[in-house]
Coordinates of C-alpha atoms and ligand atoms in Angstrom, one line a residue:
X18 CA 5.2 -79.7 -116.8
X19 CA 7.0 -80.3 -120.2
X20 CA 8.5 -76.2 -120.7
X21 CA 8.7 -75.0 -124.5
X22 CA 10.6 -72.2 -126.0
X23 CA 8.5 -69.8 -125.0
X24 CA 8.8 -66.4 -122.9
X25 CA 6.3 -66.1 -119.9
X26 CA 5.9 -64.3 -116.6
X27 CA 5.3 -64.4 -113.6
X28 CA 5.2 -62.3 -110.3
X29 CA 7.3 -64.8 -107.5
X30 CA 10.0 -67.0 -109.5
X31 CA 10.9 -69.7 -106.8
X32 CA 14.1 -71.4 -107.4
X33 CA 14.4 -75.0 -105.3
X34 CA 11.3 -77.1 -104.3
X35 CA 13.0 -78.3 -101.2
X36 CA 11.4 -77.5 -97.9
X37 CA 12.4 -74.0 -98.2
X38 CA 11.2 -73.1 -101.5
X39 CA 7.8 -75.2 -101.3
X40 CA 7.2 -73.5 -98.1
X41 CA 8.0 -70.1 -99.3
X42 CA 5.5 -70.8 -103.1
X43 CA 2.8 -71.9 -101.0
X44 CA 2.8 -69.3 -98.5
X45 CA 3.1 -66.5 -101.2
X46 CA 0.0 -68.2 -103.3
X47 CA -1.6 -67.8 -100.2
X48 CA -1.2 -64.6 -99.6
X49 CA -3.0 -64.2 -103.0
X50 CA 0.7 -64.1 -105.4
X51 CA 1.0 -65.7 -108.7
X52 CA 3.7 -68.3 -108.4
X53 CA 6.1 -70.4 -110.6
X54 CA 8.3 -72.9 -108.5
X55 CA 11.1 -74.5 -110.6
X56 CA 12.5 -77.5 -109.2
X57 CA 15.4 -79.5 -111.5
X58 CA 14.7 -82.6 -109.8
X59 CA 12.5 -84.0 -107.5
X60 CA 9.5 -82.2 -105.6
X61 CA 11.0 -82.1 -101.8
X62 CA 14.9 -81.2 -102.4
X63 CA 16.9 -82.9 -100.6
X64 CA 15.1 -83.5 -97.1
X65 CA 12.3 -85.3 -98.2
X66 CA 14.1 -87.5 -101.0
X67 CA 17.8 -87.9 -100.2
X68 CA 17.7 -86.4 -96.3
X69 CA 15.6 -85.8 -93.4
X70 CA 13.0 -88.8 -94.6
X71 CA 14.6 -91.8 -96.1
X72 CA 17.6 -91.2 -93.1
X73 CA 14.9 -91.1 -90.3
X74 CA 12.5 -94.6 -92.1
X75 CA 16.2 -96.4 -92.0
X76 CA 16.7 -95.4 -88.4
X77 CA 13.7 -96.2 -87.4
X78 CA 13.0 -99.7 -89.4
X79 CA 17.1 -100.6 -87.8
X80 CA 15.6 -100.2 -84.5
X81 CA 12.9 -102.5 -84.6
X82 CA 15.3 -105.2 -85.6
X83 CA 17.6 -104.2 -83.7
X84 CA 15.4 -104.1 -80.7
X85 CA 13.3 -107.1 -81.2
X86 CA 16.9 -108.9 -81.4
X87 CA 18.3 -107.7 -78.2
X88 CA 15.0 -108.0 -76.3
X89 CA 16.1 -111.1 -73.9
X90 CA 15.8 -109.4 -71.1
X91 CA 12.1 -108.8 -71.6
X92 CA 11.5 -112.2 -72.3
X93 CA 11.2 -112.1 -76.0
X94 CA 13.6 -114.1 -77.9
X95 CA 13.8 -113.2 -81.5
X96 CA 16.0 -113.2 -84.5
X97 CA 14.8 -110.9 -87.2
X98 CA 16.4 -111.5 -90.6
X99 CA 16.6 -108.0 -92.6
X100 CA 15.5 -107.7 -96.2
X101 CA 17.4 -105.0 -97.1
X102 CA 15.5 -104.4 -100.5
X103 CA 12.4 -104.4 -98.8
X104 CA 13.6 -102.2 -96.2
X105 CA 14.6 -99.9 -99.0
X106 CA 11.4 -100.7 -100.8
X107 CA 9.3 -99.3 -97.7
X108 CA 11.4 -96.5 -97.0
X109 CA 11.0 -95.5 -100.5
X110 CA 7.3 -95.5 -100.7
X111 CA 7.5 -93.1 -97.4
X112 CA 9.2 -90.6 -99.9
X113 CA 6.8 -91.0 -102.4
X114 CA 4.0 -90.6 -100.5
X115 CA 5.6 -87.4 -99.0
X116 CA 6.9 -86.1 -102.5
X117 CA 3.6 -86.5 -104.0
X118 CA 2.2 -84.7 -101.5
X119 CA 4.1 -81.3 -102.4
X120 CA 2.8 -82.1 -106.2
X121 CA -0.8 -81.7 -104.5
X122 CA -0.2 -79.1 -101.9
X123 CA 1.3 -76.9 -105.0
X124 CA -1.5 -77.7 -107.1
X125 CA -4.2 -76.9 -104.4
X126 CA -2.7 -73.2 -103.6
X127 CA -2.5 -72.9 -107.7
X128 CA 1.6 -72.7 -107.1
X129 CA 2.5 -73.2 -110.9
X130 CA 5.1 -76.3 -110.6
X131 CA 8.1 -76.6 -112.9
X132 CA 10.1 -79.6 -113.7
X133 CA 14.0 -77.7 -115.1
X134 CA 17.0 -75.8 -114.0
X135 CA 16.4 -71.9 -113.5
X136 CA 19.2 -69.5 -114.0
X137 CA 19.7 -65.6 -114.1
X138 CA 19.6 -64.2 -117.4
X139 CA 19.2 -60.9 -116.1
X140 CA 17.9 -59.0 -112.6
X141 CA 14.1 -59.7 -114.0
X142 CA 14.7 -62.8 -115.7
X143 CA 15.6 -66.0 -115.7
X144 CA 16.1 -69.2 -118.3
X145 CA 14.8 -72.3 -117.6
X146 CA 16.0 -75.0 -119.2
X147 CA 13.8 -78.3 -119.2
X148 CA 14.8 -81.6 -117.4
X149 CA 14.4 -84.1 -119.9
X150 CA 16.0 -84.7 -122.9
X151 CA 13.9 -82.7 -126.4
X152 CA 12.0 -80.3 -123.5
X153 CA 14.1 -77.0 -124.7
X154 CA 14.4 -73.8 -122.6
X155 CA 12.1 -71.3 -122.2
X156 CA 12.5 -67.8 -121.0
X157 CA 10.4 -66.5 -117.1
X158 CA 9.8 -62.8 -116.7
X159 CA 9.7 -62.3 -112.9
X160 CA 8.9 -59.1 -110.6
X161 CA 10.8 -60.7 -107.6
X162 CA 12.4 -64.0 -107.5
X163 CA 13.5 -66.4 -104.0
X164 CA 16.7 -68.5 -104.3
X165 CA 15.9 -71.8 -102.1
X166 CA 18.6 -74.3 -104.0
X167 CA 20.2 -76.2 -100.8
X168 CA 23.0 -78.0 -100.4
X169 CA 25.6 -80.8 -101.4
X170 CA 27.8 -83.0 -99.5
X171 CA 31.3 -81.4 -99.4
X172 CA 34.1 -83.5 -101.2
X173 CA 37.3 -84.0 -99.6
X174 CA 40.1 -83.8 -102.6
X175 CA 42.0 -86.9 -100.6
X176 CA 38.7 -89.2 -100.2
X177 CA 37.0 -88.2 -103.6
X178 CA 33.7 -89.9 -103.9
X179 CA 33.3 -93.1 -106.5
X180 CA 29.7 -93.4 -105.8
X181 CA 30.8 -97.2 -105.3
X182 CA 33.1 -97.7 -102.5
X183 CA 33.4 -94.0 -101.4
X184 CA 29.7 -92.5 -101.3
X185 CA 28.0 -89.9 -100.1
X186 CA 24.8 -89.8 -97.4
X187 CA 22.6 -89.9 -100.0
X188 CA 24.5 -92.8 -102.2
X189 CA 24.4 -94.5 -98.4
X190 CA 20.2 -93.8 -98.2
X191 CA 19.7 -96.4 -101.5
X192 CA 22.7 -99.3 -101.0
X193 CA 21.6 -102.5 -102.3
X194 CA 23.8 -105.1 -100.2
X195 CA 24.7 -104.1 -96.4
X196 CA 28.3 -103.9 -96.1
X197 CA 30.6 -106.3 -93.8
X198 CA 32.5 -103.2 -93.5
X199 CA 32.1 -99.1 -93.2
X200 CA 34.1 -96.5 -92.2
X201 CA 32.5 -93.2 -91.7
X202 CA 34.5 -90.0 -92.4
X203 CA 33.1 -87.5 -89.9
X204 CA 31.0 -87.8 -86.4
X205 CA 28.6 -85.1 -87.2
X206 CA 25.3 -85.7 -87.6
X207 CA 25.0 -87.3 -90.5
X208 CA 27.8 -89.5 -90.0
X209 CA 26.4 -90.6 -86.3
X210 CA 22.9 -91.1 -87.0
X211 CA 24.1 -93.8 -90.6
X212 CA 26.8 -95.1 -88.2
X213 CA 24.1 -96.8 -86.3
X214 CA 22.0 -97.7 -88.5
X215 CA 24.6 -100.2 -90.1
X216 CA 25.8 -100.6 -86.5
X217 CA 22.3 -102.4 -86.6
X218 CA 22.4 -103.8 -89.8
X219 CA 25.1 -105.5 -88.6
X220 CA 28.3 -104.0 -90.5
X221 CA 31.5 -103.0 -88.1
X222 CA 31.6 -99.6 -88.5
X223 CA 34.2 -97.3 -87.9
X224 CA 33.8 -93.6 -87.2
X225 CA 37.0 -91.6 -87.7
X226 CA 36.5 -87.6 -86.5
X227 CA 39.3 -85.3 -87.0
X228 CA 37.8 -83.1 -83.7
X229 CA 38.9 -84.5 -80.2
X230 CA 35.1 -85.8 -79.7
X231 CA 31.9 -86.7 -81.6
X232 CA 28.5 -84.1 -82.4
X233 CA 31.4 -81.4 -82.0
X234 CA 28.7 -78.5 -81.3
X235 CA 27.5 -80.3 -78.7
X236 CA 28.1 -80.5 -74.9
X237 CA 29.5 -83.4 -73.3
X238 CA 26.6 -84.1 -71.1
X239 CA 24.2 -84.7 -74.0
X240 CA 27.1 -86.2 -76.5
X241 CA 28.5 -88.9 -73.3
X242 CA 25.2 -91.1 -73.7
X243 CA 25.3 -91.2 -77.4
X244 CA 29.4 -92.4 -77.3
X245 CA 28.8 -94.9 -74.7
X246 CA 25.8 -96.6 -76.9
X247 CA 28.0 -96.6 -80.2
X248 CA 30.3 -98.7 -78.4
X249 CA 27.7 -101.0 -77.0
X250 CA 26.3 -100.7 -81.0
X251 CA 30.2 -102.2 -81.8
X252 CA 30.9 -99.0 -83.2
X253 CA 34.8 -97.9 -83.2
X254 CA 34.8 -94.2 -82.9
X255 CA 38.2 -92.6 -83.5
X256 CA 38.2 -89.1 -82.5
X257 CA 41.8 -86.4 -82.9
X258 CA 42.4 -88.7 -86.3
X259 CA 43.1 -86.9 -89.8
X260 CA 42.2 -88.7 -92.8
X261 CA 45.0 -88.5 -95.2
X262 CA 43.7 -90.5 -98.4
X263 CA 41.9 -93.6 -99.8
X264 CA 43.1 -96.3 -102.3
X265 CA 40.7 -98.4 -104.2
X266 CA 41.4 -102.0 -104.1
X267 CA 39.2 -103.5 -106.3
X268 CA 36.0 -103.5 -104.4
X269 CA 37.1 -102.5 -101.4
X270 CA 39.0 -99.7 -99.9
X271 CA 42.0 -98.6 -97.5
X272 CA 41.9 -95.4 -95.5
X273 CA 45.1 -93.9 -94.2
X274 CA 44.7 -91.6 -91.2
X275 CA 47.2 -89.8 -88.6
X276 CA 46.2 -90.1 -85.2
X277 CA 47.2 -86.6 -83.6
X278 CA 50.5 -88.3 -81.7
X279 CA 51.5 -88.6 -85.5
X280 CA 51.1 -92.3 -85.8
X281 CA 49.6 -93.6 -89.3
X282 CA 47.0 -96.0 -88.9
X283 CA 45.3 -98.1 -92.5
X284 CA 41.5 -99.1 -92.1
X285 CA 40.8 -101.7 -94.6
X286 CA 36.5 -101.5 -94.9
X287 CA 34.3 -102.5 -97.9
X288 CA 32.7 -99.0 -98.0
X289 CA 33.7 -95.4 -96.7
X290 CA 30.9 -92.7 -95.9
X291 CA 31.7 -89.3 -96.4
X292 CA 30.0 -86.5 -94.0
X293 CA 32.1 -83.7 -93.1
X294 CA 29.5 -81.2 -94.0
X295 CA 27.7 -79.8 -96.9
X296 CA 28.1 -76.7 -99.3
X297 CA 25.6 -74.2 -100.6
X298 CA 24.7 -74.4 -104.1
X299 CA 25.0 -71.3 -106.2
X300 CA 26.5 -72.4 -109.3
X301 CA 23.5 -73.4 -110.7
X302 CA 21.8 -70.0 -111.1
X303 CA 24.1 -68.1 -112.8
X304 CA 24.5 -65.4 -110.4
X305 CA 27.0 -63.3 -112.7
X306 CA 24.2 -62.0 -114.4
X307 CA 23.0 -60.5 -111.6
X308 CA 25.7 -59.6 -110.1
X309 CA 25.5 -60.9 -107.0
X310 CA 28.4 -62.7 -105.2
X311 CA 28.0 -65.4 -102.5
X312 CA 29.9 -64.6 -99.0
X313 CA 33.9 -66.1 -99.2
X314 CA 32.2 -69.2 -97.1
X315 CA 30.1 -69.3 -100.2
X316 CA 26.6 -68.9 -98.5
X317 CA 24.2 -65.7 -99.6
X318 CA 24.0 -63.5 -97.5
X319 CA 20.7 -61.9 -96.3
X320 CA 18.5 -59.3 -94.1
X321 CA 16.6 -60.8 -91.2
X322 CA 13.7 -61.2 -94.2
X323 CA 15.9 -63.2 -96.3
X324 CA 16.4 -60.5 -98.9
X325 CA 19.6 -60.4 -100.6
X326 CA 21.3 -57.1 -101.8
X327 CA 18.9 -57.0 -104.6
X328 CA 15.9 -55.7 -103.0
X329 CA 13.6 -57.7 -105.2
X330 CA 15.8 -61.3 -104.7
X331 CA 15.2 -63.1 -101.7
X332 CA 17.1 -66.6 -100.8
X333 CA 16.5 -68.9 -98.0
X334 CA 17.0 -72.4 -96.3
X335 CA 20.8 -73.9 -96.9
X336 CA 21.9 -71.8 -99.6
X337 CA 21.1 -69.0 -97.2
X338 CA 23.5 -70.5 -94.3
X339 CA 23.3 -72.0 -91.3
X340 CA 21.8 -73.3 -89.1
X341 CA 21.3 -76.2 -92.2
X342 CA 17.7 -77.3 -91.2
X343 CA 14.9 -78.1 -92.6
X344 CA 13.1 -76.7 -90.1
X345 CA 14.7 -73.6 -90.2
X346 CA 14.9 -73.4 -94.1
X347 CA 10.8 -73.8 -93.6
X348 CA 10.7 -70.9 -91.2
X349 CA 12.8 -68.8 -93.1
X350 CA 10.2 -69.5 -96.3
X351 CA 7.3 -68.2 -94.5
X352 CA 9.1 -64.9 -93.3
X353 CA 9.9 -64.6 -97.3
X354 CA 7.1 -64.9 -98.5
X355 CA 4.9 -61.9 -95.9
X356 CA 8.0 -59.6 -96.5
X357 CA 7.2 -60.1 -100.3
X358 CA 3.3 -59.8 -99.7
X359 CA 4.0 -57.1 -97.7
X360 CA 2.3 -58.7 -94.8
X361 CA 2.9 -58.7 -91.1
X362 CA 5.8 -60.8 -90.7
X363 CA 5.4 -64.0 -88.6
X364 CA 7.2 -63.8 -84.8
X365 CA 11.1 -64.0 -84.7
X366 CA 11.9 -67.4 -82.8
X367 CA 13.7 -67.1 -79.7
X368 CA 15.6 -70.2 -80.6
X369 CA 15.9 -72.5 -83.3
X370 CA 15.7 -76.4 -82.2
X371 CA 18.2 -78.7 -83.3
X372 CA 17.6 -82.7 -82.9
X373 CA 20.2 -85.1 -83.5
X374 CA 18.4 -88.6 -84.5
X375 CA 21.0 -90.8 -82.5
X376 CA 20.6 -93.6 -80.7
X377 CA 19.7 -91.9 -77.8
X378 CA 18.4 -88.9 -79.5
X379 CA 19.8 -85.4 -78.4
X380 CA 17.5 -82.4 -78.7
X381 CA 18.1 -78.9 -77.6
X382 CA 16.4 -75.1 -77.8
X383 CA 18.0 -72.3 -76.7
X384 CA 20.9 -71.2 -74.3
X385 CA 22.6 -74.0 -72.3
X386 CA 23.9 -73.2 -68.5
X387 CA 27.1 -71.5 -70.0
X388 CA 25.2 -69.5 -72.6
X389 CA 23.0 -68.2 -70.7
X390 CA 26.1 -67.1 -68.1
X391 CA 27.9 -65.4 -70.8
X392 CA 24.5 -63.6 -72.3
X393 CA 24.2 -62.1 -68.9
X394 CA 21.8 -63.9 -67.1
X395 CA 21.9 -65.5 -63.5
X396 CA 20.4 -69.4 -64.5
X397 CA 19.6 -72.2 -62.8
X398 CA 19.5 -75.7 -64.0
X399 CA 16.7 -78.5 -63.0
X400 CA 17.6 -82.2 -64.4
X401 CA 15.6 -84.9 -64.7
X402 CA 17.5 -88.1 -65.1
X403 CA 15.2 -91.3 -67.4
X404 CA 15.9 -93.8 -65.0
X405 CA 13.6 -92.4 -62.3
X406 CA 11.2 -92.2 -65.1
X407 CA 8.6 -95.0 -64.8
X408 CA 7.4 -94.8 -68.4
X409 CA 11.4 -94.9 -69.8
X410 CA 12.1 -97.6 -67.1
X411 CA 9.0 -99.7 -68.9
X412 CA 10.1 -99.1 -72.4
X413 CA 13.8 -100.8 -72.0
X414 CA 15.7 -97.4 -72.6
X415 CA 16.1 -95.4 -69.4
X416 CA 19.7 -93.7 -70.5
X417 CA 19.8 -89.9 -70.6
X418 CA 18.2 -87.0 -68.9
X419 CA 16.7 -83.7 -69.7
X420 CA 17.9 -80.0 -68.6
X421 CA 16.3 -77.3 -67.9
X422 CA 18.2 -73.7 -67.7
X423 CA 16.1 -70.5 -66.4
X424 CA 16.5 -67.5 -65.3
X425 CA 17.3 -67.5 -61.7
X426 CA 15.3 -64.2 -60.9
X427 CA 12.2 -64.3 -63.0
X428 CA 12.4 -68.1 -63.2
X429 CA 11.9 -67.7 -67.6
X430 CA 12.7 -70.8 -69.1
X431 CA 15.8 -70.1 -70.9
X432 CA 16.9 -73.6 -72.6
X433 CA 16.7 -77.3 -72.4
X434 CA 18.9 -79.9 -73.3
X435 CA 17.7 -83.7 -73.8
X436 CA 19.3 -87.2 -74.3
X437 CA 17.3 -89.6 -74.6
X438 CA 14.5 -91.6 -76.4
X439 CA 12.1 -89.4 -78.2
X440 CA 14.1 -86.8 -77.2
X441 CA 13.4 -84.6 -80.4
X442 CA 9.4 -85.4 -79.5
X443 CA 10.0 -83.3 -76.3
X444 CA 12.0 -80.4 -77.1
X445 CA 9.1 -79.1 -78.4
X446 CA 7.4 -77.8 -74.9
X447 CA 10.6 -76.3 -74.0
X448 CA 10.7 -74.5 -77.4
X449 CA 6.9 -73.6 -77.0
X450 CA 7.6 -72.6 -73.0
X451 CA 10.8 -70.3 -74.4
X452 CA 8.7 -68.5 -77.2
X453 CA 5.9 -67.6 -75.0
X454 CA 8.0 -65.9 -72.0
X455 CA 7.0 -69.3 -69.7
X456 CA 8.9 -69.5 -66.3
X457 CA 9.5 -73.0 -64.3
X458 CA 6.4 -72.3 -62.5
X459 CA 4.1 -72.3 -65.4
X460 CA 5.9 -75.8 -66.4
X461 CA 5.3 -77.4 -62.8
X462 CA 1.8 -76.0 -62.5
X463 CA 0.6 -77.6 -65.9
X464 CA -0.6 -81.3 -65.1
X465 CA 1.4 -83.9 -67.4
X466 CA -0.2 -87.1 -68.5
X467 CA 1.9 -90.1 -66.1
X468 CA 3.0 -92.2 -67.3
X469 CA 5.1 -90.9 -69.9
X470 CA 8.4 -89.0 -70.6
X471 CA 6.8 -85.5 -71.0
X472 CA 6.7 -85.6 -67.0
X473 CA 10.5 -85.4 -67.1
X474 CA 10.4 -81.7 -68.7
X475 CA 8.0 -81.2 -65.4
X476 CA 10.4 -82.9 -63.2
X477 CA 13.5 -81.0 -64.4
X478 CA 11.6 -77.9 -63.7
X479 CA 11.1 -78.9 -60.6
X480 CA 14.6 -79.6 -59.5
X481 CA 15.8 -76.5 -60.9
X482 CA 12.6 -75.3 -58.2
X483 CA 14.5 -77.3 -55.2
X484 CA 10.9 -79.3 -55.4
X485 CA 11.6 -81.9 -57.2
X486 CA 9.3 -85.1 -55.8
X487 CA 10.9 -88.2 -58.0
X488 CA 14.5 -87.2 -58.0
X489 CA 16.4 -85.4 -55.7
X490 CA 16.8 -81.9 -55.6
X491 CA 20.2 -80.3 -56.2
Ligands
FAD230 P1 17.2 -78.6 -100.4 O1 16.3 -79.5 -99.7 O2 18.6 -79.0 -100.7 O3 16.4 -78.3 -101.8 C1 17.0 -77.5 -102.8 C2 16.4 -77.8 -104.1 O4 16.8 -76.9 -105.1 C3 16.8 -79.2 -104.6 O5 15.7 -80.0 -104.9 C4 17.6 -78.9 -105.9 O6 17.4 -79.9 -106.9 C5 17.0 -77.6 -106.3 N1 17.8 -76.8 -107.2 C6 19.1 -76.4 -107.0 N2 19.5 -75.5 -108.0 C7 18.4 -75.4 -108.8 C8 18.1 -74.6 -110.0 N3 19.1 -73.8 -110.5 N4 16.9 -74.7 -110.6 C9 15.9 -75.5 -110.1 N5 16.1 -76.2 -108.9 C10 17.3 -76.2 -108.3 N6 17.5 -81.4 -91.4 C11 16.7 -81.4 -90.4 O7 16.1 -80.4 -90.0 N7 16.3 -82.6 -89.8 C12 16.9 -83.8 -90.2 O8 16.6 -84.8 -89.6 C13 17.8 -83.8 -91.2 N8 18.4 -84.9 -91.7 C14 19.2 -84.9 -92.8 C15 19.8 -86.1 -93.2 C16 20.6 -86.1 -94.2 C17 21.3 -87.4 -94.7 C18 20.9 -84.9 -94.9 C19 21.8 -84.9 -96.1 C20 20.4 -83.7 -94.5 C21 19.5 -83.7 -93.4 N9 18.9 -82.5 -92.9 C22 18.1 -82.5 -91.9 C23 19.2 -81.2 -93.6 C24 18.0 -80.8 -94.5 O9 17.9 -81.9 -95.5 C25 18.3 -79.5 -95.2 O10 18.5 -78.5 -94.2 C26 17.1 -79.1 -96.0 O11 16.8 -80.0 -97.1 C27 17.4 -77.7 -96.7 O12 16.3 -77.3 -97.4 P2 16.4 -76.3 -98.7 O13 15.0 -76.2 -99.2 O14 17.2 -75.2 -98.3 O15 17.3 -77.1 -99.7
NAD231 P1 28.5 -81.9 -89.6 O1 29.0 -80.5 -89.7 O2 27.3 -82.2 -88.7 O3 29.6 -82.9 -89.2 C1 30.8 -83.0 -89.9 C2 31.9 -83.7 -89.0 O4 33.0 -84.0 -89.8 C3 32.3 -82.7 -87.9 O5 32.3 -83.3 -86.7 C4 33.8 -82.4 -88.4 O6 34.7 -82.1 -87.3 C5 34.1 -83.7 -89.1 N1 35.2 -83.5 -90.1 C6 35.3 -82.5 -91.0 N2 36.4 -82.7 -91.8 C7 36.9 -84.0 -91.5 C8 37.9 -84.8 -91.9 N3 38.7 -84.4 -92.9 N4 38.2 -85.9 -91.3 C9 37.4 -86.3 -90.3 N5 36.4 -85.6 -89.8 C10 36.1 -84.4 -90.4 O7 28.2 -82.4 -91.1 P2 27.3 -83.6 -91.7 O8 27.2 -84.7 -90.7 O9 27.9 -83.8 -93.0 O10 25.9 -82.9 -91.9 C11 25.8 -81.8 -92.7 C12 24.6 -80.9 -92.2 O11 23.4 -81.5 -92.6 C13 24.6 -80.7 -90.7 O12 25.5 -79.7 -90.3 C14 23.2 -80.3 -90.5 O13 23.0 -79.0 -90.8 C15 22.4 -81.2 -91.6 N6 21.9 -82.4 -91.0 C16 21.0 -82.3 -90.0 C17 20.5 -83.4 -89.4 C18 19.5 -83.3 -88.3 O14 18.9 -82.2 -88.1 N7 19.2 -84.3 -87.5 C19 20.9 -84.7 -89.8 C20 21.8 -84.8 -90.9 C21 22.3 -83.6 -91.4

């Protein structure tokens, strides 16, 4: 992958090898174009190495501690001592496994891999200068090129990041020593889903949100099970509070905040996550020289194909604006990559999932109750509340429920909402129900496996059927 001084070509330049830009090279090699992938890191952007993966191995490692220590109730008595470094150690080798993977995939559909930075020289080419040191620059002829380069954690000028004491999600994805102490800027989803894994680790973390409530974009019927487990976690969640600086004291740190009846409060903590959002990246590419100028909110903006007001540049995933997902960034790569092959392009969704990896998860697809009001439609709601679930009665966590929102008329499953364990496992009937026209009949006549939490989709449509047999109905 070492790149000389040397001018080639090629007919798809893909700039980003996050899940976005692998998904978009491999589908265009598929579709029989020569590709050239540039990545200035590692394979897998930020989702697979700083992201998606290592966040979801430390949830998930947290929770068996954390469960097998609080298991009394069950009878088993158990007091699991955490090695962070192996923890780390194992979550690492997930990435690699995962990484190495995208090395394979892109040799296997002959995508042409390339370790350095790509930027414009020009509307047909682009310099790419290597990643290591003596590797040079070389020069990339392309007939159409696909920006895919992400995302980075926004700074705030008051709380800059040290990389020490004030750090990142992704600085927070490789700490050596578990903190006694952690406040968490933000209670989006970054800053929930790390809040309890250190809630687990055992750190007393605090969660200051400058928005009168936690998961801001979400309803309170989904968010209420999440806030009421942070504080059974220990975790302090501070909501209506503006952060108005940091001070380093030597290794530690003390926040000042406003609370919004104007009262200044001082958190003293031994480590202070940032996640108040993230940025698109576009300074890397050199857009001046070709002329193309990201929105004022800094995103490119794109036709429903992803193309860019250059016919022949494309850009996709983060960098391309929200909704910031990996799975949508994927999705957005395949469409890419047929507009460019000229193909058929695939279906537009219906609606986009979202998951929130809390403890309970939240999941939803499509419109909730009040959406679906002010899109015109007539709905009905069906709910299925876990605790008259035998199978999440018989796995310890029986908190949350899942709704179900059609269309009162035709009875078309417009939207579901779920709290709950394995949450983000489910939405995905009620996304598959929504995208092929499915009404709350075809959910109630399809036989679900007992006993397990799928039935509760079945059950919430159901109740939104006035049959509901396990619950009652509305
Ligand atoms: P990225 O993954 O950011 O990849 C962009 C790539 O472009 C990077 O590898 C970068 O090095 C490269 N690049 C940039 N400029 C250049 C250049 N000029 N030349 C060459 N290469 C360049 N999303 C979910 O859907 N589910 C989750 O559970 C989830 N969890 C997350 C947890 C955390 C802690 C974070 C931070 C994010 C999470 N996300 C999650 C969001 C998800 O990671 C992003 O939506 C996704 O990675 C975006 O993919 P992308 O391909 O657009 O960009
Ligand atoms: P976010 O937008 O989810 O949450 C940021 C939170 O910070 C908001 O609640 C906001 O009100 C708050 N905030 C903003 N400025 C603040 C300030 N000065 N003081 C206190 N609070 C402040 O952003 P994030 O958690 O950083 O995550 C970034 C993005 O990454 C997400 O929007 C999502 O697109 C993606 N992501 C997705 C997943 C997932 O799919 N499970 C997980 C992690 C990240």
């Amino acid at each position: 992958m070492v790149v000389g001084d040397i001018t080639s070509s090629t007919t798809l330049l893909v700039i980003g090898a996050g899940p976005a830009g692998y998904v978009t090279a491999i589908r265009a090699a598929q579709y029989g174009i020569e590709v050239t992938l540039v990545e200035r890191a590692e394979p897998g952007g930020t989702c697979l190495n700083h992201g998606c993966i290592p966040s979801k191995a430390l949830i998930d490692a947290t929770d068996v501690a954390h469960t097998a220590a609080t298991a009394e109730d069950r009878g088993i008595h158990a007091d699991p001592a955490v090695d962070l470094a192996g923890m780390v150690e194992w979550k690492d080798g997930v990435v690699d496994q995962l990484t190495t993977g995208i090395d394979r995939l892109c040799k296997a559909n002959s995508v042409n891999l390339v370790e350095g930075t790509a930027r414009f020289a020009d509307e047909h080419t682009a310099r790419i200068a290597g990643a290591g040191e003596g590797q040079g620059s070389s020069t990339l002829e392309f007939d159409h090129a696909v920006i895919a380069t992400g995302s980075r954690p926004i700074e705030l000028p008051t709380v800059p990041f040290d990389g020490e004491v004030v750090i990142d999600s992704r600085r927070a994805l490789t700490l050596e020593a578990i903190p006694d102490s952690m406040v968490v800027v933000g209670g989006g989803y970054i800053g929930m889903e790390l809040a309890s894994v250190f809630a687990k680790l055992g750190t007393d973390v605090t969660v200051l949100e400058q928005l009168d409530a936690i998961l801001p974009a979400y309803d309170d019927a989904v968010t209420r099970p999440v806030a009421r487990r942070a504080n059974d976690l220990g975790i302090d969640v501070e909501c209506g509070c503006t952060v108005e600086g940091v001070e380093r004291t030597g290794e530690t740190a003390r926040v000042e905040t406003t609370t919004e009846e104007g009262e200044t409060e001082t958190h003293a903590t031994d480590c202070v996550l940032v996640a108040v959002g993230r940025e698109p990246v576009t300074d890397t590419l050199g857009l001046g020289a070709i002329n193309l100028e990201p929105s004022p909110d800094g995103f490119l903006e794109t036709d429903a194909t992803g193309r860019t007001a250059h016919d022949h540049i494309y850009a996709v995933g983060d960098v391309a604006g929200e909704p910031m997902l990996a799975h949508a960034g994927m999705h957005d790569g395949r469409i890419a990559a047929a507009a460019i092959a000229d193909e058929p392009l695939p279906a537009d969704p219906q609606a986009v999932p979202t998951v929130v990896f809390t403890d309970p998860e939240i999941a939803t697809v499509g419109q909730t109750e009040a959406e679906a009001e002010s899109a015109g439609f007539d709905p009905v709601v069906g709910t299925f509340p876990f605790r008259a679930s035998g199978r999440a009665l018989s796995t310890g966590r029986p908190e949350g429920q899942v709704t179900i929102v059609a269309d009162a008329t035709e009875g078309y499953i417009l939207g579901g909402q779920i709290v709950g364990t394995e949450a983000s496992e489910l939405i995905a009937e009620i996304g598959l129900a929504i995208e092929l026209g499915a009404t709350l009949e075809d959910l109630v006549g399809t036989v679900h496996t007992h006993p397990t939490r799928s039935e509760a989709v079945m059950e919430a449509a159901e109740n939104a059927l006035d049959r509901a047999i396990h619950t009652l109905n509305r």
